[in-house]
């Protein structure tokens, strides 16, 4: 390859998109490293504290797209204090000062401020795409700056963010000259929407393929929007609360019928069930359906709808669909690849038979042979069911099972679920992500360590008996990148057994386990390239050096490899050892 | 915040192995306890954590089902509480008292029994928070007839729903009304807070926006005897009773015409405001509303501004059913003034 001029090699590298492959390429030799780094357009940073913006820009001066992830995954479940960190501002600031030609920014679990958004909007003339997932800290004023200043904006995708809605006119801030929008998703905004501004915006965006509105967009407005955007591929519906009169219903149906390109449907947070049939004509085209926020649609309506969706590949649904509903899915949706069943009753107050059980899971596995990703919240499970599922679907890449009650055993045999999960890891040789639940002993971790060779992410809660469990995993799963554990009896012995392992991993989270402060301190000493963070909201920052503390169990531990040492923006509830 | 502090394993868990009992009995003092990870491997005490607030002895006397580990609440809010209903809940489930205003047709009453359960999945303390929960019950197909059912404050418990679909059971305000001694595991089940918050507020928001001044629409439901489904109107889009009445006329014309018999065929476009008012105010129908206290009043007694402030629901009732409402309305407005 040394005989080729750099431009040729660069051209070859251009066809390689995966960042992992490009990381590998850059390790081959110095010249490849140089060519690769100068031609890299997209950079993915899984932990924003593993590296700093200056080094990023130093290595990849031509980057156009940056993906950053901030808080650890368990922040989703309120286990990480708000002020923990993950601020995007320093990144935007550094990129702006270095005049990087940023075009796309994708953030997950980061803290974004209006100032950051304003700076972003003003600093990058060619900025095209902003995707924010589970972020917080900004308001619609920030969105207004993006709308107003990003002349070439194509994509504004806000997924499940906590946004302070100032009920302002941010939609009005898109200039009339803005006609390049391809994707607009503001479903998570809680306030009102200027419908007129939205309609004008949609009308002048002929390339708009994806539109997801918030619940403040009622039925008649939606009808008008769809009428001027029949090219839509992805639609997120707002609210449908009024029962439509026949005329409105007819108009809606007409508009829907014209959207022949529609493939993805979501939203429906407030729905009068009678409106759902308006979408029946396009069911057969749908490949993605997200009804997981449609709490008001009863199971039978869901079933009626889904049975027409023969081409469905992705389905996100609430457990109100029931086992019966899943059986219908299994017989109708033969192309299904990804299924997520969320709990509708989040407070365990229901004693209902309508939620899902192992019966539904088995039915899905039997009917949907192409299934490779599943997230399943259920009340109960059996080993037999899991073994059957493993036999039916050996192609799982992601298998996340959450039995709502911690430590619940096989409800028929009262045994632990070790064998069931063991069957899953043994059969699914390509498994990359696994979440376990129910009553589990160390044995399940032995199985995981033995069989889950491709496993990259493992989530454990209320499981295991001794340190040995965690050791099985650390020793066995060679490709493990993220390990998150809560409320399990793993302590210092497991934590400290193989310190080098953490260099191969992105991060480790342990909360309500048995690791002590002393153990964490020792780890921090032995591995200076790790940031070992102790999160403890109740205590002050000053850690007194007495023996009592060393034996104190650590409430929350989060450690991650980093090349830039201790971060400077940690709040007082976080101690970095 | 230490999750362990929230775990009080003083309840024996029916579903786990017998050895778990010994752990629970260790909590003689109640409250925070050491978690025994090293000993009894089959019964992680962490698991038996979510039921709290009741002493062990109390728990022992409750049925096995009630001690089964759930993520819910002890006492009136736990599953299978229908058997405990009469003991624990001050409000009795007496269907007859729920239908003071309905025409007493047997079929309606019997079908309503199922519908009582709708939207009433919370315990009595949630019912005390009233209307947000009550309103969610109206979102069923057949429920338009019974807004007053859900609205009645005494509606608390429901019988175990037979065919009530899961989707209806999402009522709201759990975040706003923490029942006594609710000890949930932090961050469990592992559902994103965004999702939890959105689902929790879905039903609440479906009826009305926060009554912030100038904050836009104020939707209330309008139902009518004999109509197959209900409508919604935005009270803020009218400035007086006359406008409201003509809007309702337009909405419910088709139904009133059906009732009017001979007026029907040709009268649709020409039905005047006065005619509906005649219908509404005459013998046939009256317009009533449910106020913040859950009482049903005749529309028109209080000043418009006060009316939109207190009106939660509208109902076009048959005149014969509305007898007796007027006096209350007058008293109430006097009390408020």
mmCIF file of C-alpha atoms in Angstrom, chain A residues 129-300:
data_model
loop_
_atom_site.group_PDB
_atom_site.id
_atom_site.type_symbol
_atom_site.label_atom_id
_atom_site.label_comp_id
_atom_site.label_asym_id
_atom_site.label_seq_id
_atom_site.Cartn_x
_atom_site.Cartn_y
_atom_site.Cartn_z
ATOM 1 C CA UNK A 129 -27.826 18.561 11.790
ATOM 2 C CA UNK A 130 -28.526 18.634 15.513
ATOM 3 C CA UNK A 131 -29.656 15.484 17.281
ATOM 4 C CA UNK A 132 -30.235 15.626 21.036
ATOM 5 C CA UNK A 133 -31.214 12.506 22.918
ATOM 6 C CA UNK A 134 -32.063 12.540 26.627
ATOM 7 C CA UNK A 135 -30.353 15.862 27.130
ATOM 8 C CA UNK A 136 -31.349 18.673 29.418
ATOM 9 C CA UNK A 137 -30.546 22.192 30.468
ATOM 10 C CA UNK A 138 -31.931 24.187 27.595
ATOM 11 C CA UNK A 139 -35.112 25.933 26.641
ATOM 12 C CA UNK A 140 -36.987 26.801 23.512
ATOM 13 C CA UNK A 141 -34.913 29.986 23.404
ATOM 14 C CA UNK A 142 -31.945 27.863 22.491
ATOM 15 C CA UNK A 143 -33.985 26.239 19.757
ATOM 16 C CA UNK A 144 -34.895 29.676 18.498
ATOM 17 C CA UNK A 145 -31.219 30.514 17.977
ATOM 18 C CA UNK A 146 -30.703 27.315 16.058
ATOM 19 C CA UNK A 147 -33.717 28.033 13.929
ATOM 20 C CA UNK A 148 -32.740 31.599 13.278
ATOM 21 C CA UNK A 149 -29.034 31.257 12.593
ATOM 22 C CA UNK A 150 -28.397 27.917 10.958
ATOM 23 C CA UNK A 151 -28.971 28.762 7.371
ATOM 24 C CA UNK A 152 -28.496 25.281 6.063
ATOM 25 C CA UNK A 153 -30.225 23.372 8.765
ATOM 26 C CA UNK A 154 -31.496 20.019 7.623
ATOM 27 C CA UNK A 155 -32.142 18.109 10.755
ATOM 28 C CA UNK A 156 -33.391 19.103 14.175
ATOM 29 C CA UNK A 157 -34.161 15.979 16.109
ATOM 30 C CA UNK A 158 -35.069 16.235 19.773
ATOM 31 C CA UNK A 159 -35.660 12.870 21.397
ATOM 32 C CA UNK A 160 -36.903 12.575 24.929
ATOM 33 C CA UNK A 161 -35.172 15.678 26.223
ATOM 34 C CA UNK A 162 -36.156 17.708 29.218
ATOM 35 C CA UNK A 163 -36.718 21.072 27.620
ATOM 36 C CA UNK A 164 -38.042 24.076 29.380
ATOM 37 C CA UNK A 165 -40.747 25.272 27.105
ATOM 38 C CA UNK A 166 -41.047 29.029 27.204
ATOM 39 C CA UNK A 167 -44.008 28.834 24.881
ATOM 40 C CA UNK A 168 -42.246 31.235 22.648
ATOM 41 C CA UNK A 169 -42.129 31.500 18.974
ATOM 42 C CA UNK A 170 -39.139 29.425 18.122
ATOM 43 C CA UNK A 171 -40.836 27.978 15.076
ATOM 44 C CA UNK A 172 -41.302 31.479 13.810
ATOM 45 C CA UNK A 173 -37.551 31.956 13.971
ATOM 46 C CA UNK A 174 -36.929 29.824 10.950
ATOM 47 C CA UNK A 175 -36.390 32.391 8.238
ATOM 48 C CA UNK A 176 -38.493 32.221 5.126
ATOM 49 C CA UNK A 177 -35.356 31.332 3.262
ATOM 50 C CA UNK A 178 -35.029 28.138 5.216
ATOM 51 C CA UNK A 179 -36.231 25.496 2.865
ATOM 52 C CA UNK A 180 -33.761 22.731 3.453
ATOM 53 C CA UNK A 181 -35.348 20.892 6.351
ATOM 54 C CA UNK A 182 -35.431 17.145 6.011
ATOM 55 C CA UNK A 183 -36.179 16.207 9.580
ATOM 56 C CA UNK A 184 -37.958 18.004 12.389
ATOM 57 C CA UNK A 185 -38.765 16.301 15.655
ATOM 58 C CA UNK A 186 -40.046 18.295 18.604
ATOM 59 C CA UNK A 187 -42.302 15.692 20.145
ATOM 60 C CA UNK A 188 -40.820 16.168 23.575
ATOM 61 C CA UNK A 189 -41.786 19.819 23.867
ATOM 62 C CA UNK A 190 -44.500 20.224 26.396
ATOM 63 C CA UNK A 191 -45.875 23.612 25.555
ATOM 64 C CA UNK A 192 -47.965 25.051 22.818
ATOM 65 C CA UNK A 193 -46.889 25.214 19.262
ATOM 66 C CA UNK A 194 -47.435 28.011 16.868
ATOM 67 C CA UNK A 195 -49.446 26.026 14.378
ATOM 68 C CA UNK A 196 -49.410 28.656 11.683
ATOM 69 C CA UNK A 197 -45.634 28.930 11.811
ATOM 70 C CA UNK A 198 -45.329 25.175 11.705
ATOM 71 C CA UNK A 199 -47.596 24.877 8.715
ATOM 72 C CA UNK A 200 -45.699 27.537 6.829
ATOM 73 C CA UNK A 201 -42.427 25.852 7.634
ATOM 74 C CA UNK A 202 -43.622 22.475 6.461
ATOM 75 C CA UNK A 203 -45.107 23.981 3.339
ATOM 76 C CA UNK A 204 -41.779 25.470 2.304
ATOM 77 C CA UNK A 205 -39.766 22.333 3.059
ATOM 78 C CA UNK A 206 -40.186 20.068 0.076
ATOM 79 C CA UNK A 207 -37.472 17.743 1.301
ATOM 80 C CA UNK A 208 -39.054 17.135 4.653
ATOM 81 C CA UNK A 209 -39.080 13.426 5.248
ATOM 82 C CA UNK A 210 -39.472 13.190 8.971
ATOM 83 C CA UNK A 211 -41.871 15.222 11.060
ATOM 84 C CA UNK A 212 -42.668 14.498 14.683
ATOM 85 C CA UNK A 213 -44.869 17.005 16.386
ATOM 86 C CA UNK A 214 -45.719 17.437 20.018
ATOM 87 C CA UNK A 215 -49.017 16.951 21.692
ATOM 88 C CA UNK A 216 -50.033 20.551 21.170
ATOM 89 C CA UNK A 217 -50.692 19.833 17.517
ATOM 90 C CA UNK A 218 -54.293 18.738 17.186
ATOM 91 C CA UNK A 219 -55.955 16.664 14.576
ATOM 92 C CA UNK A 220 -57.009 19.313 12.137
ATOM 93 C CA UNK A 221 -53.569 20.869 12.115
ATOM 94 C CA UNK A 222 -52.057 17.471 11.514
ATOM 95 C CA UNK A 223 -54.356 16.975 8.575
ATOM 96 C CA UNK A 224 -53.185 20.194 7.030
ATOM 97 C CA UNK A 225 -49.557 19.333 7.661
ATOM 98 C CA UNK A 226 -49.873 15.973 6.046
ATOM 99 C CA UNK A 227 -51.660 17.491 3.104
ATOM 100 C CA UNK A 228 -48.783 19.772 2.342
ATOM 101 C CA UNK A 229 -46.185 17.128 2.994
ATOM 102 C CA UNK A 230 -47.354 13.952 1.295
ATOM 103 C CA UNK A 231 -43.725 12.962 0.832
ATOM 104 C CA UNK A 232 -43.316 12.235 4.531
ATOM 105 C CA UNK A 233 -41.622 9.017 5.424
ATOM 106 C CA UNK A 234 -41.655 9.327 9.185
ATOM 107 C CA UNK A 235 -44.526 10.864 11.098
ATOM 108 C CA UNK A 236 -44.970 11.516 14.781
ATOM 109 C CA UNK A 237 -48.549 12.308 15.585
ATOM 110 C CA UNK A 238 -49.568 14.819 18.182
ATOM 111 C CA UNK A 239 -52.856 14.656 19.919
ATOM 112 C CA UNK A 240 -56.129 13.374 18.806
ATOM 113 C CA UNK A 241 -58.171 13.983 21.828
ATOM 114 C CA UNK A 242 -61.341 15.197 20.298
ATOM 115 C CA UNK A 243 -63.531 12.703 18.668
ATOM 116 C CA UNK A 244 -63.485 13.922 15.100
ATOM 117 C CA UNK A 245 -66.634 14.820 13.342
ATOM 118 C CA UNK A 246 -67.181 12.920 10.135
ATOM 119 C CA UNK A 247 -65.869 15.755 8.012
ATOM 120 C CA UNK A 248 -62.598 16.053 9.900
ATOM 121 C CA UNK A 249 -62.209 12.343 9.818
ATOM 122 C CA UNK A 250 -62.719 12.287 6.085
ATOM 123 C CA UNK A 251 -60.133 14.991 5.575
ATOM 124 C CA UNK A 252 -57.676 13.147 7.744
ATOM 125 C CA UNK A 253 -58.216 9.937 5.856
ATOM 126 C CA UNK A 254 -57.710 11.692 2.579
ATOM 127 C CA UNK A 255 -54.475 13.247 3.747
ATOM 128 C CA UNK A 256 -53.205 9.941 5.060
ATOM 129 C CA UNK A 257 -54.036 8.174 1.859
ATOM 130 C CA UNK A 258 -51.850 10.581 -0.033
ATOM 131 C CA UNK A 259 -48.846 9.834 2.159
ATOM 132 C CA UNK A 260 -47.836 6.792 0.248
ATOM 133 C CA UNK A 261 -44.232 7.042 1.379
ATOM 134 C CA UNK A 262 -45.046 6.842 5.043
ATOM 135 C CA UNK A 263 -43.033 4.096 6.683
ATOM 136 C CA UNK A 264 -42.644 5.100 10.299
ATOM 137 C CA UNK A 265 -45.322 6.156 12.717
ATOM 138 C CA UNK A 266 -45.075 7.311 16.319
ATOM 139 C CA UNK A 267 -46.585 9.623 18.903
ATOM 140 C CA UNK A 268 -50.260 9.212 19.716
ATOM 141 C CA UNK A 269 -49.801 10.412 23.238
ATOM 142 C CA UNK A 270 -53.411 11.414 23.442
ATOM 143 C CA UNK A 271 -55.675 9.529 21.216
ATOM 144 C CA UNK A 272 -59.314 8.995 20.811
ATOM 145 C CA UNK A 273 -59.388 5.417 19.635
ATOM 146 C CA UNK A 274 -61.733 6.199 16.791
ATOM 147 C CA UNK A 275 -58.994 8.117 15.045
ATOM 148 C CA UNK A 276 -56.673 5.189 14.766
ATOM 149 C CA UNK A 277 -58.604 3.515 11.964
ATOM 150 C CA UNK A 278 -57.818 6.512 9.802
ATOM 151 C CA UNK A 279 -54.322 5.092 9.542
ATOM 152 C CA UNK A 280 -55.377 1.609 8.526
ATOM 153 C CA UNK A 281 -54.712 2.259 4.830
ATOM 154 C CA UNK A 282 -51.015 2.832 5.400
ATOM 155 C CA UNK A 283 -50.451 0.055 7.919
ATOM 156 C CA UNK A 284 -49.251 -2.305 5.282
ATOM 157 C CA UNK A 285 -46.409 0.071 4.410
ATOM 158 C CA UNK A 286 -45.152 0.620 7.890
ATOM 159 C CA UNK A 287 -41.765 -0.673 8.876
ATOM 160 C CA UNK A 288 -41.526 1.121 12.182
ATOM 161 C CA UNK A 289 -44.254 1.732 14.710
ATOM 162 C CA UNK A 290 -43.836 3.377 18.092
ATOM 163 C CA UNK A 291 -46.968 3.307 20.180
ATOM 164 C CA UNK A 292 -45.121 3.187 23.445
ATOM 165 C CA UNK A 293 -46.496 6.515 24.574
ATOM 166 C CA UNK A 294 -50.028 5.769 23.513
ATOM 167 C CA UNK A 295 -51.195 4.985 26.986
ATOM 168 C CA UNK A 296 -54.794 5.548 26.161
ATOM 169 C CA UNK A 297 -55.161 3.087 23.351
ATOM 170 C CA UNK A 298 -56.644 -0.070 24.641
ATOM 171 C CA UNK A 299 -55.148 -3.427 23.889
ATOM 172 C CA UNK A 300 -57.803 -4.479 21.424
#
